Coordinates of C-alpha atoms and ligand atoms in Angstrom, one line a residue:
X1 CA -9.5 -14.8 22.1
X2 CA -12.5 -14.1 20.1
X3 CA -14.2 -10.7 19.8
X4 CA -18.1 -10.3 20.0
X5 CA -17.4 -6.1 18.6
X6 CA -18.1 -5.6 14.6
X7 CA -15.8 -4.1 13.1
X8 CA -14.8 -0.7 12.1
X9 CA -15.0 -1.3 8.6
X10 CA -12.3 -3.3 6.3
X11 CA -9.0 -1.7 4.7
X12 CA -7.7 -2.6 1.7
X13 CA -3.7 -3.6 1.7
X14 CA -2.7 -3.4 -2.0
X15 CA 0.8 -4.7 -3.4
X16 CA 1.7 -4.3 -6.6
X17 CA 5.0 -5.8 -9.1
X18 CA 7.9 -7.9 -7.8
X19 CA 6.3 -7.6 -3.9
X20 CA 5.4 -11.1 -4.0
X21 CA 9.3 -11.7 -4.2
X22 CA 9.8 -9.6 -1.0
X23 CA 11.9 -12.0 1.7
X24 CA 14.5 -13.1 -1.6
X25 CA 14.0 -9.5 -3.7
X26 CA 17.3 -7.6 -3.1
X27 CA 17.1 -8.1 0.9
X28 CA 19.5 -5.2 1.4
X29 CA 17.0 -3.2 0.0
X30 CA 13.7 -4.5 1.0
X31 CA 14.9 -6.6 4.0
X32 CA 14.3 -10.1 4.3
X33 CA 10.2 -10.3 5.4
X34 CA 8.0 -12.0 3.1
X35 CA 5.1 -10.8 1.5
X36 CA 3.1 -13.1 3.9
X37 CA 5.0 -11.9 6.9
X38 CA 4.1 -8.3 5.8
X39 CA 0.4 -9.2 5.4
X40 CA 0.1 -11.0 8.5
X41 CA 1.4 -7.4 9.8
X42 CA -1.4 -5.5 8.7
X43 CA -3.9 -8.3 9.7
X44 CA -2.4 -7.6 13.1
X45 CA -2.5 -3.9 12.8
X46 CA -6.0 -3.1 11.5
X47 CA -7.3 -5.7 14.3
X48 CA -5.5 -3.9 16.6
X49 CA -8.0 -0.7 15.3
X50 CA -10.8 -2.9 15.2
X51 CA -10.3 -3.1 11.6
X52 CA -10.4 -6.3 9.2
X53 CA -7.6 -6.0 6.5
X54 CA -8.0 -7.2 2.7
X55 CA -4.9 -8.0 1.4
X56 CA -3.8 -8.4 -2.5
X57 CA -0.8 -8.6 -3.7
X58 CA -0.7 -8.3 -7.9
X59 CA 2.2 -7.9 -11.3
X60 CA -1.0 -6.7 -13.3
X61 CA -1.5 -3.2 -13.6
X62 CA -5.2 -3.5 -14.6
X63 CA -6.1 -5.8 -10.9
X64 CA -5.0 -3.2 -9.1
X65 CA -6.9 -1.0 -11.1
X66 CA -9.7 -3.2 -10.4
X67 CA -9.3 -3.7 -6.7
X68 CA -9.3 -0.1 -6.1
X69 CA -12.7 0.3 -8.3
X70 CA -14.5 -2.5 -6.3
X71 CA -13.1 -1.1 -3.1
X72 CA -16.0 1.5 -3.5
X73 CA -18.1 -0.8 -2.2
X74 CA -16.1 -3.2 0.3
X75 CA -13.1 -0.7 2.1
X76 CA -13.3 2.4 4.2
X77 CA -9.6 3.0 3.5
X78 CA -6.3 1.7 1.3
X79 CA -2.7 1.3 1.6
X80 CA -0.9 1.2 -1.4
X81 CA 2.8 0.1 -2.2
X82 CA 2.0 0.6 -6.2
X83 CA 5.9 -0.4 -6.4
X84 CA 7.6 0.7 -9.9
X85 CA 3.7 1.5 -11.1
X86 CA 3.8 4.0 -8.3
X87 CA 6.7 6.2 -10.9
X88 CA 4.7 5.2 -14.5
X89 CA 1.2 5.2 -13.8
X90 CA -1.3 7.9 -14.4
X91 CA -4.2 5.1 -14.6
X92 CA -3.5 4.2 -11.0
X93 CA -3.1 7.6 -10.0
X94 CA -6.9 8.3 -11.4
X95 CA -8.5 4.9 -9.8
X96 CA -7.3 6.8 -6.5
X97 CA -8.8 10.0 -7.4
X98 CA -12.0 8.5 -8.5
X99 CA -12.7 6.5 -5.9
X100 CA -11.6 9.4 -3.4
X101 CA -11.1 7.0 -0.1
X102 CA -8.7 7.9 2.5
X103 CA -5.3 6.4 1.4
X104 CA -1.9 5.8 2.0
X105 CA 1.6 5.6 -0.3
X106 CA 3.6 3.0 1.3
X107 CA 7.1 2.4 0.5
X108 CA 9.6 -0.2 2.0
X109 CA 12.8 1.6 0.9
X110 CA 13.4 5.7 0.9
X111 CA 12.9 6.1 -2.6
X112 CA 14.2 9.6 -2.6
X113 CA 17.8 8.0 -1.3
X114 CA 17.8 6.0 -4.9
X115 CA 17.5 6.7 -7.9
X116 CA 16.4 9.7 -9.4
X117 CA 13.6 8.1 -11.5
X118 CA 12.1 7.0 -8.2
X119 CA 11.7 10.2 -6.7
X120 CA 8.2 11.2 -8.7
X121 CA 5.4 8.9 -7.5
X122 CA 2.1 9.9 -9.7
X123 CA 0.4 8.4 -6.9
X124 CA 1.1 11.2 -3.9
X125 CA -0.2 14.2 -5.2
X126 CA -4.2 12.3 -4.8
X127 CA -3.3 10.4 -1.5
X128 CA -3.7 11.4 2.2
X129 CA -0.2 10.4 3.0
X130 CA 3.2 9.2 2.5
X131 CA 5.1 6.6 4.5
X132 CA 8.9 6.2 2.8
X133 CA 12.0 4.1 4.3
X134 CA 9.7 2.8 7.5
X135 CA 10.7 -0.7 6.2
X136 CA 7.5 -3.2 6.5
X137 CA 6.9 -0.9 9.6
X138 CA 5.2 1.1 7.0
X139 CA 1.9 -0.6 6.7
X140 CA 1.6 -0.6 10.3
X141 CA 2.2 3.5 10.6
X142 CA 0.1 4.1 7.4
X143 CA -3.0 1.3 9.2
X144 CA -2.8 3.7 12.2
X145 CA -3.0 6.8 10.2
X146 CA -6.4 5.7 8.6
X147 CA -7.2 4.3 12.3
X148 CA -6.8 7.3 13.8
X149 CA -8.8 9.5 11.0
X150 CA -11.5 7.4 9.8
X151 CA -14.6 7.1 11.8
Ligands
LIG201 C1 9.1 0.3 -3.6 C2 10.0 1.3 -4.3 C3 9.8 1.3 -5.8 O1 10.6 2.2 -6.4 C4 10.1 -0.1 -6.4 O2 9.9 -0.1 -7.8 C5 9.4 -1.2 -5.7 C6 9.3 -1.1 -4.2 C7 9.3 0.2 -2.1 O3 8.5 -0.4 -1.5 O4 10.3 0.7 -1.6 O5 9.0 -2.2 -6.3 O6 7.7 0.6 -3.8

């Protein structure tokens, strides 16, 4: 079925290192859905909103710096999984201050069950929210968080 509404506004999904292994990347941990499967998720749950959903996935620490700078001008929202950036990066941790959209920390495993050096994120003190040990649910709850709040 096709839809005549615009929509909403678009919201950037970003992945960062080792999450394009997700489906063969320590399954116990992460469980065994792809990185695809996970996009395909938030494609379906920002539709569901009315919402189109720009997905990236990247090892490099400067394109997500650079897909959270352009997202300025092309995203009402972001989800971010930074993955192990998320515990060593101050530079992401500014490109989400600067840009000061609405966003969510996403993370497919507790963190704070592991080890200790994941329990500081740099990246929660400047976001809205923070969705740990959901599994890939997590995109979807984080997608209707910035559903429910953004205009
Ligand atoms: C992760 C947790 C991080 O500590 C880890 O480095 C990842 C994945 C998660 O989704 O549970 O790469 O962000």
């Amino acid at each position: 079925m096709t839809s005549t509404s615009a929509p909403r506004g678009t919201i950037l999904v970003i992945n960062g290192p080792n999450l394009n292994l997700l489906g063969t990347r320590e399954p116990g941990i992460y469980g065994t859905a792809t990185l695809d499967d996970v996009e395909q998720l938030a494609i379906g749950a920002a539709a569901g909103h009315g919402f189109e959903a720009d997905c990236i996935q990247s090892n490099h620490e400067g394109d997500l710096l650079d897909a959270i700078h352009a997202a300025r001008e092309t995203a009402s929202g972001i989800v971010i999984n930074a993955g192990a950036y998320t515990h060593t990066s101050v530079a992401l941790r500014d490109a989400l201050a600067s840009v000061a959209l609405p966003a969510v920390e996403v993370h497919i495993s507790n963190v704070h069950k592991r080890e200790e050096f994941r329990h500081h994120s740099y990246l929660s003190p400047v976001v809205d929210s923070v969705i740990v040990g959901a599994g890939v649910h997590g995109y979807v709850l984080a997608i209707d968080y910035l559903a429910h709040t953004l205009p």
